[in-house]
Short mmCIF file of C-alpha atoms in Angstrom, two decimals:
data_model
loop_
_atom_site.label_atom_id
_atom_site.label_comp_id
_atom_site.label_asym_id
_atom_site.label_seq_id
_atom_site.Cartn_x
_atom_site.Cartn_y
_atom_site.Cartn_z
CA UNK A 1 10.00 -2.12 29.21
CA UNK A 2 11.09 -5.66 28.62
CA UNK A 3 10.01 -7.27 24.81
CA UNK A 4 9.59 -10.97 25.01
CA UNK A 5 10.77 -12.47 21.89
CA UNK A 6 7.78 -14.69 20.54
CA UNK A 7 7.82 -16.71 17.48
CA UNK A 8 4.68 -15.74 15.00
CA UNK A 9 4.18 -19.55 14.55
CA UNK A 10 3.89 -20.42 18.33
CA UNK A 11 0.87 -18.54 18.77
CA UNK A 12 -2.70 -18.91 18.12
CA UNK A 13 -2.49 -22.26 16.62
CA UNK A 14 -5.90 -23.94 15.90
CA UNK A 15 -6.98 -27.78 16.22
CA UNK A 16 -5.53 -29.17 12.94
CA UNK A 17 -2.44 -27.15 13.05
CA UNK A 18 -4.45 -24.63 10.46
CA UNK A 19 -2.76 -21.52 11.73
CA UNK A 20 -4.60 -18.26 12.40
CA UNK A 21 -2.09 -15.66 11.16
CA UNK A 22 -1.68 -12.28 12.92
CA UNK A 23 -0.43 -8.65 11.85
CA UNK A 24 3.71 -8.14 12.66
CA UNK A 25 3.64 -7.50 16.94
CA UNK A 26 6.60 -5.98 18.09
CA UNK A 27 7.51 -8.87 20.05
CA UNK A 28 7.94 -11.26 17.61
CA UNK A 29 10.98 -8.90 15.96
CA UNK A 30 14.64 -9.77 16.97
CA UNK A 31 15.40 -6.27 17.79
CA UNK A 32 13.01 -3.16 17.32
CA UNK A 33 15.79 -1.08 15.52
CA UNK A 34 17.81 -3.73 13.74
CA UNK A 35 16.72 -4.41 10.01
CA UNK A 36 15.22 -7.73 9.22
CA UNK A 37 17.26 -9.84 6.65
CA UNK A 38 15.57 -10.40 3.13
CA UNK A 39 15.11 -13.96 4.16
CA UNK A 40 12.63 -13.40 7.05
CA UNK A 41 10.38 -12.02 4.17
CA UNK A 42 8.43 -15.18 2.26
CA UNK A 43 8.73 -15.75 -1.68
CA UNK A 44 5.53 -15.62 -3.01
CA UNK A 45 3.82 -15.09 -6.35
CA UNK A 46 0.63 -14.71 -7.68
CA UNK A 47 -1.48 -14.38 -10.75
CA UNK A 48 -4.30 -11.47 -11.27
CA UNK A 49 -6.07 -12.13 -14.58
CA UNK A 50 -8.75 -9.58 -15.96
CA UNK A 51 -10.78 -10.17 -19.55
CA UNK A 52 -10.69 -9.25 -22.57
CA UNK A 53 -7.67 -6.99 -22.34
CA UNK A 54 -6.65 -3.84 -23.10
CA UNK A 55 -6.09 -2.69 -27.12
CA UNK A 56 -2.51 -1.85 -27.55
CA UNK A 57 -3.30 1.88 -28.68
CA UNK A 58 -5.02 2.82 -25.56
CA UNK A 59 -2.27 1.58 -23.56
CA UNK A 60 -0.03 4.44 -25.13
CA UNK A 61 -1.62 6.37 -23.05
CA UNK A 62 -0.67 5.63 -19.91
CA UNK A 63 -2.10 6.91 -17.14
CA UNK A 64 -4.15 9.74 -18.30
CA UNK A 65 -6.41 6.76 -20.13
CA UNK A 66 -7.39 3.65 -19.09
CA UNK A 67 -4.64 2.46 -16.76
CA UNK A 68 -5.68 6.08 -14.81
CA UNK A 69 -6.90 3.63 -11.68
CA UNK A 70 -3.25 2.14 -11.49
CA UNK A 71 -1.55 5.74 -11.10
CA UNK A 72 -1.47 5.46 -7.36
CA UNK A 73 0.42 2.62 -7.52
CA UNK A 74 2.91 3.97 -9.96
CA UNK A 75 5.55 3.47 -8.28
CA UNK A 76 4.67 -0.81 -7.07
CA UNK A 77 4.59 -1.84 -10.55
CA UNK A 78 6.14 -2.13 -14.09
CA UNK A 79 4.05 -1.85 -16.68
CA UNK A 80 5.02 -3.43 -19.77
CA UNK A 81 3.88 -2.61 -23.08
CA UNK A 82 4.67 -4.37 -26.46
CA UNK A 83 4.63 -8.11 -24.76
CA UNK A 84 4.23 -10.58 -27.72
CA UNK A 85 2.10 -13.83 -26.53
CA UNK A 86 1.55 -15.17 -30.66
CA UNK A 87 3.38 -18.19 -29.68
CA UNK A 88 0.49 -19.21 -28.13
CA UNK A 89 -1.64 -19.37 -31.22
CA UNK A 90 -3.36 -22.76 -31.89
CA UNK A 91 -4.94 -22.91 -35.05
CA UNK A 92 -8.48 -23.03 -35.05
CA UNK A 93 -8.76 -22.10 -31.71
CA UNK A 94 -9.51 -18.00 -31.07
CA UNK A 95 -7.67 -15.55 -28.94
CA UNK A 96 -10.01 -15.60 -26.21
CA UNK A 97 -8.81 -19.33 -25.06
CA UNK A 98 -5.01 -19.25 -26.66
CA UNK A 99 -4.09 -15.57 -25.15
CA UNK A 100 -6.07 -16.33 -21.64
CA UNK A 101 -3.97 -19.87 -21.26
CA UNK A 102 -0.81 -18.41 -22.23
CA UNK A 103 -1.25 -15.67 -20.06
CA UNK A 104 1.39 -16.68 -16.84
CA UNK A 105 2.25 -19.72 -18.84
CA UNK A 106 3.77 -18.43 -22.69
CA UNK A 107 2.26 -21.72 -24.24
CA UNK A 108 -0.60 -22.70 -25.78
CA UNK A 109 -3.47 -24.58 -24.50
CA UNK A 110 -2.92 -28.59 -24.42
CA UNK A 111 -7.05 -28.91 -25.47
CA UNK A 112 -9.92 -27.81 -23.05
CA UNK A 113 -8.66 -28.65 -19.61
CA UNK A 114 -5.24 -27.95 -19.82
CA UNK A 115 -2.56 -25.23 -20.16
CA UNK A 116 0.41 -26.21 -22.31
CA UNK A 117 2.85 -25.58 -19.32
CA UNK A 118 3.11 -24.43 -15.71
CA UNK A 119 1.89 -21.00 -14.16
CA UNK A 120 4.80 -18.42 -13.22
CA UNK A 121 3.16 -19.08 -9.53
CA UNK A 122 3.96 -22.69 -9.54
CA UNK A 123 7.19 -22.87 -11.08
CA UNK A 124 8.45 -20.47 -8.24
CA UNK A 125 6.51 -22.55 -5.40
CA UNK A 126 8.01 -25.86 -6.90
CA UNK A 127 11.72 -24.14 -6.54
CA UNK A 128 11.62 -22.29 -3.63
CA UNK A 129 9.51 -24.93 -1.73
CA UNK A 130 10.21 -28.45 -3.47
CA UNK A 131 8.98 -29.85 0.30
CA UNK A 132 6.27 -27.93 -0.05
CA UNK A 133 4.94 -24.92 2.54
CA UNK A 134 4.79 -25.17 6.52
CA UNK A 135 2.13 -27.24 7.47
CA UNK A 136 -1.23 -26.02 7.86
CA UNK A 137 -1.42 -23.53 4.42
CA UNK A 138 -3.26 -23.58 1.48
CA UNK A 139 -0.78 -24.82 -1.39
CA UNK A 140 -2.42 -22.97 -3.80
CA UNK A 141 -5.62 -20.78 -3.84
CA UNK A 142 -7.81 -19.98 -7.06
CA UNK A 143 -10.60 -17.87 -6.97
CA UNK A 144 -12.09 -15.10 -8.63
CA UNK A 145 -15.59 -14.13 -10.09
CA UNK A 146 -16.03 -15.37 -13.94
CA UNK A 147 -18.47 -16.30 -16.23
CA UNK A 148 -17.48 -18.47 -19.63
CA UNK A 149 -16.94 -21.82 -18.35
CA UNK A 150 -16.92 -23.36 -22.45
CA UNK A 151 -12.60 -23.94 -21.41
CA UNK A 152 -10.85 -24.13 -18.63
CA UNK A 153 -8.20 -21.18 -19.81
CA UNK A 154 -10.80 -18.80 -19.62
CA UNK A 155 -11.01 -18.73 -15.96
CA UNK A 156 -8.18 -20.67 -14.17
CA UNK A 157 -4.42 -19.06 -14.17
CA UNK A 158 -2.33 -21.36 -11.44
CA UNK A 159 -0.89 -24.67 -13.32
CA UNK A 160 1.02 -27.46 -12.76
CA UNK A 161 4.32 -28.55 -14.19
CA UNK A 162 2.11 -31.32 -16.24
CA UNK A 163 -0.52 -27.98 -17.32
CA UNK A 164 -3.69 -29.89 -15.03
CA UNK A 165 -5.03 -26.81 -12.90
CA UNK A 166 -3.17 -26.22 -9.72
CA UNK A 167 -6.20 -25.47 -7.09
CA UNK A 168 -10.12 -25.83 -7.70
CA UNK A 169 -11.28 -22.50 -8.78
CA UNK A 170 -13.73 -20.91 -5.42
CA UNK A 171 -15.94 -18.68 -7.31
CA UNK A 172 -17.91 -17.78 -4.42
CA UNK A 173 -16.90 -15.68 -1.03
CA UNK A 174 -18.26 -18.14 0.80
CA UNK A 175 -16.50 -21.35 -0.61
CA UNK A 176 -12.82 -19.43 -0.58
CA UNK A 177 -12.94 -18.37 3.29
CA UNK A 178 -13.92 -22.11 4.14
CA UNK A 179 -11.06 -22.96 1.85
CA UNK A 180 -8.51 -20.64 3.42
CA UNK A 181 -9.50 -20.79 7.43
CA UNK A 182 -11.15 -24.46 7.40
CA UNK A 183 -14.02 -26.00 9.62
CA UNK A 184 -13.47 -28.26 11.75
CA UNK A 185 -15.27 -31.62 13.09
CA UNK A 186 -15.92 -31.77 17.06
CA UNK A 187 -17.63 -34.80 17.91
CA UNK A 188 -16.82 -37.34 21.35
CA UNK A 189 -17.33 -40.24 18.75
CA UNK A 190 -15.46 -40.55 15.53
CA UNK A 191 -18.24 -43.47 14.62
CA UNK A 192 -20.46 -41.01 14.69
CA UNK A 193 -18.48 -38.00 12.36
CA UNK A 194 -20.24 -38.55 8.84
CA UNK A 195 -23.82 -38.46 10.95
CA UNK A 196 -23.48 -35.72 13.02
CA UNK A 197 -20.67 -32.77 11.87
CA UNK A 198 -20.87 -29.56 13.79
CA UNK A 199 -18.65 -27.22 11.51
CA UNK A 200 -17.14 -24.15 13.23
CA UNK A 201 -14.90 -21.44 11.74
CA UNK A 202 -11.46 -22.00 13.16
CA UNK A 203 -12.19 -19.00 14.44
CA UNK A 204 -14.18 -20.36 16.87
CA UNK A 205 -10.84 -23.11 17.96
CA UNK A 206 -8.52 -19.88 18.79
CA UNK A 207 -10.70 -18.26 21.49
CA UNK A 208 -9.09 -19.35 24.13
CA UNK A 209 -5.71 -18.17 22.81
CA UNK A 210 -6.81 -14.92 21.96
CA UNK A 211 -7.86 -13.89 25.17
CA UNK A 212 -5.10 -15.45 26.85
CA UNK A 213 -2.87 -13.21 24.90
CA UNK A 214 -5.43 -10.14 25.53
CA UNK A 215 -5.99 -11.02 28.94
CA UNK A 216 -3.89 -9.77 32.22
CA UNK A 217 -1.47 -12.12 32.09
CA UNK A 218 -0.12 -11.64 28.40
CA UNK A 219 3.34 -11.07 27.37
CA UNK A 220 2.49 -9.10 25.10
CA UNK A 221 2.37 -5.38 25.34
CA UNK A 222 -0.40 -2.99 25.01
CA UNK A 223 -0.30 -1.98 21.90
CA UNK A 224 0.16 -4.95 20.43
CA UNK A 225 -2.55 -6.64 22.69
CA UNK A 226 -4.82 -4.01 20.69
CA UNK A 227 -3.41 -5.05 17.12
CA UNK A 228 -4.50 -9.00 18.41
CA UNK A 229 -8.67 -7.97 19.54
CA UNK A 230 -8.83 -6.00 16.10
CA UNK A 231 -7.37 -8.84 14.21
CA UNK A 232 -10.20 -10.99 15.54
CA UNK A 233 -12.77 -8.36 14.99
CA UNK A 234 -11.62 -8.44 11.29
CA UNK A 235 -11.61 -11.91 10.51
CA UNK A 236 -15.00 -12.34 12.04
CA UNK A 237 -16.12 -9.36 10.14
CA UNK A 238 -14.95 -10.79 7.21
CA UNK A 239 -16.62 -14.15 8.15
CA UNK A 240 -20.11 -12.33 8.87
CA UNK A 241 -19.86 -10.78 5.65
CA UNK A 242 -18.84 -14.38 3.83
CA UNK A 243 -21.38 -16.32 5.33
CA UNK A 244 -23.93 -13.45 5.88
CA UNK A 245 -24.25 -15.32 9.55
CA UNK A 246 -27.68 -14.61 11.37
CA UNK A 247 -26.06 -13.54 14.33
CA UNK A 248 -23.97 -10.96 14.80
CA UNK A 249 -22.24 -8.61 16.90
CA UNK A 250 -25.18 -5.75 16.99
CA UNK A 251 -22.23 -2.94 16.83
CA UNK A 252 -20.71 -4.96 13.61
CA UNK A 253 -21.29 -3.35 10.07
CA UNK A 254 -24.39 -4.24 8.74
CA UNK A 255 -23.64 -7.69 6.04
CA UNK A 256 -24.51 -7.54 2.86
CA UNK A 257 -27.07 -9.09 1.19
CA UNK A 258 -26.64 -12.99 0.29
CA UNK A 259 -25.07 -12.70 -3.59
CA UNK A 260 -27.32 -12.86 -6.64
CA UNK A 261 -25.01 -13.51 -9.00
CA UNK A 262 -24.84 -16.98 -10.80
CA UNK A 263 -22.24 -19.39 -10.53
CA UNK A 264 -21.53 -22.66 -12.01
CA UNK A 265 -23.58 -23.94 -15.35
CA UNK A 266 -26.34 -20.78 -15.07
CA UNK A 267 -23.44 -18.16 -15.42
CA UNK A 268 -23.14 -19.42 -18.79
CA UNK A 269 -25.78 -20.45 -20.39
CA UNK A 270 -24.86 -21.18 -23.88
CA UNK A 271 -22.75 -18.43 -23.73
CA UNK A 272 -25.50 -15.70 -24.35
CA UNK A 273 -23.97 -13.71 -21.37
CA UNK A 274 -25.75 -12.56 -18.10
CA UNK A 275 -27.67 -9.39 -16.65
CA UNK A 276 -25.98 -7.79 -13.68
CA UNK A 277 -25.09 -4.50 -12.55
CA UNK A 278 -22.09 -2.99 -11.81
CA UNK A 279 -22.91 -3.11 -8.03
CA UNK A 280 -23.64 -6.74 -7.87
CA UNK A 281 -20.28 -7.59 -9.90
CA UNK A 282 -18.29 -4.94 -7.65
CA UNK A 283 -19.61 -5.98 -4.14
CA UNK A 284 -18.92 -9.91 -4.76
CA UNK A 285 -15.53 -9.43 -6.63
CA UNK A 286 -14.48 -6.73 -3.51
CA UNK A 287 -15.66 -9.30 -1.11
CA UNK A 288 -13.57 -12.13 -2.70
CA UNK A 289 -10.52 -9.65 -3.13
CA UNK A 290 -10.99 -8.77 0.79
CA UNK A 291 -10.73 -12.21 1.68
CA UNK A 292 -7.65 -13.21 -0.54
CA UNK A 293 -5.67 -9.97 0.30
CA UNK A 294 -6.78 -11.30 4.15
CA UNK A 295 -5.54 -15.21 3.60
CA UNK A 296 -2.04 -13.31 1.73
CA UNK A 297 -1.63 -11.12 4.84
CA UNK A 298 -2.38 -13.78 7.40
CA UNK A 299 0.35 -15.81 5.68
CA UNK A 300 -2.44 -18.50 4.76
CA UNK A 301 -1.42 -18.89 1.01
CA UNK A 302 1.64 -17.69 -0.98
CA UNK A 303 0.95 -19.09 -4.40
CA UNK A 304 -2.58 -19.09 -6.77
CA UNK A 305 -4.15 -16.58 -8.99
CA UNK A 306 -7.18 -14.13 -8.88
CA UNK A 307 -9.92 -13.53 -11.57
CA UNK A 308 -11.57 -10.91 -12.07
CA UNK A 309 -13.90 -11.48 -15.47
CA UNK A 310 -13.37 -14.52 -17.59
CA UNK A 311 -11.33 -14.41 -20.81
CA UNK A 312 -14.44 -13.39 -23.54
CA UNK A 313 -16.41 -12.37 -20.84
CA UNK A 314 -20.31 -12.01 -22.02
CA UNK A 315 -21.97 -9.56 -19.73
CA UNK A 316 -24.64 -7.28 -19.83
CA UNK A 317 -23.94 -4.59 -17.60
CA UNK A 318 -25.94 -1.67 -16.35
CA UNK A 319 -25.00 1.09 -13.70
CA UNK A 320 -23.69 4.39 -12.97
CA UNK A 321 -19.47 4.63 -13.20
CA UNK A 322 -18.16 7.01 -10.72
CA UNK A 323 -14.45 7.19 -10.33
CA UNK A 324 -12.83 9.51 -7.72
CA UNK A 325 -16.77 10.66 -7.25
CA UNK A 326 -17.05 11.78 -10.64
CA UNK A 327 -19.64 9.69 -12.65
CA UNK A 328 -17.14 9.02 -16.21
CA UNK A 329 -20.07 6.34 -17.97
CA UNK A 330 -23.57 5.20 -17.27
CA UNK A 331 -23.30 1.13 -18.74
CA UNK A 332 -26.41 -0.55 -20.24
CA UNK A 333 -24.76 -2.54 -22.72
CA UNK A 334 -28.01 -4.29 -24.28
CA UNK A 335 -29.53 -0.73 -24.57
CA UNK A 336 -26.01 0.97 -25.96
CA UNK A 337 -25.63 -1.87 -28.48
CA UNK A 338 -29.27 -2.02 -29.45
CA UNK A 339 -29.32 -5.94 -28.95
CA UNK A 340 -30.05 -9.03 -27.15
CA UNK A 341 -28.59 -12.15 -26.04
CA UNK A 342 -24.83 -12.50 -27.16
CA UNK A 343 -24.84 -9.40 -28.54
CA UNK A 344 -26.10 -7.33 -26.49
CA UNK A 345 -22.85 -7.56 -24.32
CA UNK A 346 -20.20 -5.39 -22.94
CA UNK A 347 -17.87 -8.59 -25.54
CA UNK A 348 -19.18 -7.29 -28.34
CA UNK A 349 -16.99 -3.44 -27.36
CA UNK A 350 -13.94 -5.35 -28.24
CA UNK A 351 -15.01 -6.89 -31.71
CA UNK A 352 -15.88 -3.15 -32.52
CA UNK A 353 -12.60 -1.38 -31.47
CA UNK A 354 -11.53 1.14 -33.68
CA UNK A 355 -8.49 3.11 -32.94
CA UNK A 356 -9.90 5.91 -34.96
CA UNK A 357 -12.52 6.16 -33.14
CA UNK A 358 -13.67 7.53 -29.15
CA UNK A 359 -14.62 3.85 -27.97
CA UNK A 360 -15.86 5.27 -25.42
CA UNK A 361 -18.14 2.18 -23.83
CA UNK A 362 -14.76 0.01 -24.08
CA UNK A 363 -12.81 2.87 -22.44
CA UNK A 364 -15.38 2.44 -19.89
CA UNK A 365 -15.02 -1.38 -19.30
CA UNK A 366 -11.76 -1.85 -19.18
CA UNK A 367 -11.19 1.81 -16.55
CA UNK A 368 -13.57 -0.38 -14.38
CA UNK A 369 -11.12 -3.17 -14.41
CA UNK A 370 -8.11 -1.37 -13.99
CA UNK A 371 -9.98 -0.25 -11.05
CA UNK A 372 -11.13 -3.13 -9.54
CA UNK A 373 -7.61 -4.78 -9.85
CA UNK A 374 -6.23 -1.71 -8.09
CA UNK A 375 -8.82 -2.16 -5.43
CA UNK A 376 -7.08 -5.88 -4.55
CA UNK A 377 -3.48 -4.39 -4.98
CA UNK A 378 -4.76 -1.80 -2.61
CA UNK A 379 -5.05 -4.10 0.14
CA UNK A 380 -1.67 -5.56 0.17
CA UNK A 381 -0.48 -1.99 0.08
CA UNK A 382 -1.87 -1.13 3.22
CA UNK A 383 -0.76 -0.48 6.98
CA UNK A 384 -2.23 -4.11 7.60
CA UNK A 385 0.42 -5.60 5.14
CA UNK A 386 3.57 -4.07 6.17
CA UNK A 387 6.70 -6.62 6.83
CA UNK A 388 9.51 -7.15 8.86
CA UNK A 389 11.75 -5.57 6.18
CA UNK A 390 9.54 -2.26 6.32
CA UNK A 391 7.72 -2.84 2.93
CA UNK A 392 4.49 -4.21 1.78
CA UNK A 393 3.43 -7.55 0.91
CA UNK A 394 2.71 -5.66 -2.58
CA UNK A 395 6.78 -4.47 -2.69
CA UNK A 396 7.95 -7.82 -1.82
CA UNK A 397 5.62 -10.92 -3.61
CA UNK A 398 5.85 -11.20 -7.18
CA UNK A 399 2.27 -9.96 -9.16
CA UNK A 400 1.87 -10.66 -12.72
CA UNK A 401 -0.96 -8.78 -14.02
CA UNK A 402 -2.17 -9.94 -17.64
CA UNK A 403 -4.85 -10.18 -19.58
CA UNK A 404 -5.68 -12.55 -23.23
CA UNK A 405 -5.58 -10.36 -26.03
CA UNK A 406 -3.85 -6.75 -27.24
CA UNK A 407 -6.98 -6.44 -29.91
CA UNK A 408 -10.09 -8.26 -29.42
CA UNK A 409 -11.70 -7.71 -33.21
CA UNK A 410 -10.42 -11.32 -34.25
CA UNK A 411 -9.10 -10.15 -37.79
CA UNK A 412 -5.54 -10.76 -37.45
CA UNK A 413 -4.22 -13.77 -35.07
CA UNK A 414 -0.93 -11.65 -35.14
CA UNK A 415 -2.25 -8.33 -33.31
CA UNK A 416 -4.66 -9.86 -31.13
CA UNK A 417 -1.94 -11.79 -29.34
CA UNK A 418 0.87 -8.81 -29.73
CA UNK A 419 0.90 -5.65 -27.31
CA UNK A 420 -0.59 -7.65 -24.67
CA UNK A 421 -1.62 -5.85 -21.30
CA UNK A 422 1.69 -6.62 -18.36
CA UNK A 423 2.24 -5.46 -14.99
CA UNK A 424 4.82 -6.54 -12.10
CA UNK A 425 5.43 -5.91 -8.56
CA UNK A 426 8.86 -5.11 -7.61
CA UNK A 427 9.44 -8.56 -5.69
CA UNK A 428 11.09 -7.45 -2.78
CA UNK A 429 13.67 -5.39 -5.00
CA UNK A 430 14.14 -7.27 -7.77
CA UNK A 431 12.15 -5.91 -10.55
CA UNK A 432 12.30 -2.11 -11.82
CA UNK A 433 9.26 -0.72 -10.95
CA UNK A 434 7.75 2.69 -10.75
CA UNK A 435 7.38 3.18 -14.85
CA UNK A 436 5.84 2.72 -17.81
CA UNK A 437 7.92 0.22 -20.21
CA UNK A 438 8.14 -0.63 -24.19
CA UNK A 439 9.26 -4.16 -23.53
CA UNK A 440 9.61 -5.37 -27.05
CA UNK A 441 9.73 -9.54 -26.35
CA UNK A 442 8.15 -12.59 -26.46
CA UNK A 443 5.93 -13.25 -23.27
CA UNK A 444 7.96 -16.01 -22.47
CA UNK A 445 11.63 -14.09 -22.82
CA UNK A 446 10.05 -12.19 -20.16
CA UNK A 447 8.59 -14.91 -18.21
CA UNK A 448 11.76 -16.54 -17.91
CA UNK A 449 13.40 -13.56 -16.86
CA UNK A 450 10.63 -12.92 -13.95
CA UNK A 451 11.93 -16.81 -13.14
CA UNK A 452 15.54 -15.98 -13.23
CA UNK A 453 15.52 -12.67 -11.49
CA UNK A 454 13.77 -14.99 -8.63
CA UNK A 455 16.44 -17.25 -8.69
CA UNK A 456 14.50 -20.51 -9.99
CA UNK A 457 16.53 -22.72 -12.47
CA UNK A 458 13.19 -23.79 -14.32
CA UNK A 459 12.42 -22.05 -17.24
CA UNK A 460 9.16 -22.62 -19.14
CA UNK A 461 9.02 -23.40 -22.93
CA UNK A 462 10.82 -25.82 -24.94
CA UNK A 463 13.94 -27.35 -23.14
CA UNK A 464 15.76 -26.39 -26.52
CA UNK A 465 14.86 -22.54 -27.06
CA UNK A 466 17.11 -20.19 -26.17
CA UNK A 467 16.36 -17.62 -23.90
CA UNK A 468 16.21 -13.78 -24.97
CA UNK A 469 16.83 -12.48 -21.39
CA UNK A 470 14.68 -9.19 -20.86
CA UNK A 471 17.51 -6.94 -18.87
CA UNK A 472 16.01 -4.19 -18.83
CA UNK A 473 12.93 -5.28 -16.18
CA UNK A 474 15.48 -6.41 -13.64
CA UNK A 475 16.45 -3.87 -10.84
#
């Protein structure tokens, strides 16, 4: 059977050149046997931030402790232990804010609004795309599911080269998938467009394509014609479950119920923390990790960073744990700690780490996290992801995986910002990857060796340091 060669970009392009992406067809390959040069695959890097860290000793461990969610991944990352991140100390300013804006930056924060430096993400987008990326994506996309809001470094992790914040952070599901696929204005009479808007999903502008390409007279084949009706199916899934839409294909999964969780000023107040359980926190942050793993595979966005708990997060959480459908912790954090308010929350585990003890609610916590970020590496690892070189989008983008603090009790500047939590994808080959890793450096040695091994000039820190290249990561 004759393939017809079609370019991915040609096709199912919606009004406002914001492209709907589509899985790899066959056609759009060169050859079906010949390898695809490293080139066809897209730099990208991103930034997955979770809270309050992990304490150094329990990362000895490996994967029989806390990290045990990150095993099946094994062999997509390098974990790095022993990462040093004091050199972003300010004095009079605690761990929480210093180690959560130096995290993907190695520099202190430059007061309440800023980082002291760019994001790993941006210094790669600003080298590798100093025109900036094909028309029609998202420069940069920041979103997550957070709580402190008392500095910016708590929740944001994508800088510019001047340390302002890269992207406005989309806390909800519903205000990142209008981010990523767009509305769009359809009206006879541009007079009239700030009266009368009708928004659709962009979704909605491709319909005509898709069943062209589905339909009889397609060039595609039928395999691939398959691949394109599921695609749609998806996204609109995903939409539906966004948007919680009132109609709805009847043989669609049932959508979720509209999100209870606060956002904006009421997810703070006073910094007191919040009531939630752990399936509330779970089905929004899975949501939002669906729909950025979607925009990544879809080619949407190649650059931004993904929360998942502020930096000195102050939660109250309550709900079974099951892990692998064994039930390893039941959290009620007011009732554990015996306490209200402030207090009462799953914070307060870290300020009462004791390595000689079984710590077993912060064991908990931070399991769950190491779980929930494995859940959004997950989805770039899947069948949906694969590339024209035969690997993931998980092999080949760059992941930095951090965290604020190596000890959150707050009695020694020194250890709390030493033996800070570090993970890497491979990056398309050119990280080691696959073990477990006593780094011994400063975060921003190996920073600037992440930078280097993805052949950016730029390095971040003082023009005048020298640079302690980290080897050993490098594949």
């Amino acid at each position: 059977m004759k393939i017809h060669k079609i370019p991915r970009r040609m096709m199912l392009k919606s009004l406002g050149t914001a492209t709907v992406g589509l899985p790899l067809l066959e056609e759009m390959l060169v050859s079906r046997v010949s390898a695809a040069p490293a080139q066809a695959v897209p730099v990208r890097a991103f930034n997955v931030f979770f809270g309050l860290g992990i304490p150094a000793p329990l990362q000895t461990e490996g994967f029989d402790g806390v990290l045990e969610p990150l095993k099946p991944l094994g062999d997509k990352l390098l974990i790095m232990r022993n990462v040093d991140q004091v050199r972003c100390d300010e004095k009079g300013i605690n761990a929480h804010y210093d180690g959560a804006t130096g995290a993907f930056t190695a520099e202190p924060p430059d007061g309440e609004a800023k980082s002291g430096g760019p994001s790993i993400d941006q210094v790669v987008r600003k080298a590798h795309y100093p025109k900036g990326l094909p028309k029609g994506m998202v420069s940069t996309l920041v979103g997550g599911t957070f709580f402190r809001r008392s500095r910016v470094g708590r929740y944001v992790h994508s800088y510019n080269q001047d340390g302002t914040v890269a992207a406005t952070m989309q806390e909800k599901p519903r205000a990142l998938f209008d981010r990523v696929f767009g509305s769009i204005s359809m009206s006879g009479d541009n007079t009239d467009v700030r009266r009368k808007r009708l928004k659709l999903s962009v979704l909605d502008s491709v319909v005509d394509d898709y069943k062209f390409y589905t339909g009889a007279n397609s060039p595609l084949g039928s395999a691939s014609k398959a691949r394109v009706a599921d695609h749609l199916d998806r996204i609109r899934e995903f939409e539906q479950r966004a948007f919680a839409l009132k109609q709805k294909d009847p043989n669609a999964p049932n959508l979720p119920p509209r999100s209870k969780i606060l956002h904006g000023g009421p997810a703070d107040p006073g910094g007191m923390g919040v009531d939630i359980t752990l399936e509330e926190l779970t089905t929004e942050w899975r949501l939002m990790a669906d729909l950025y793993a979607l925009a990544i595979q879809m080619d949407r966005v190649r650059f931004g960073s993904l929360t998942f708990l502020a930096a000195g997060e102050r939660i109250r959480l309550k709900g079974d744990y099951k892990y692998n459908g064994k039930k390893l912790w039941q959290f009620d954090d007011a009732g554990q700690q015996k306490a209200s308010g402030d207090r009462g929350c799953s914070h307060e585990w870290w300020h009462k780490f004791d390595e000689k003890k079984k710590n077993e609610a912060l064991r908990a916590h931070a399991h769950m996290k190491m779980r929930e970020v494995a859940y959004f590496l997950q989805r770039l690892n899947d069948s949906d992801s694969k590339e024209v070189n035969g690997k993931t989008i998980l092999e080949n983008s760059l992941i930095t995986i951090s965290t604020e603090s190596g000890d959150g009790r707050h009695n020694n500047v020194k250890r709390e910002l030493s033996g800070v939590f570090h993970a890497i994808t491979g990056a398309n080959g050119r990280f080691k990857t696959g073990q477990i890793m006593d780094v011994g450096a400063e975060g921003i040695d190996v920073y600037n060796t992440m930078l280097k091994g993805m052949e950016v000039k730029d390095q971040l820190g003082p023009a005048k340091r020298k640079t302690n290249a980290v080897d050993s990561i490098r594949a």
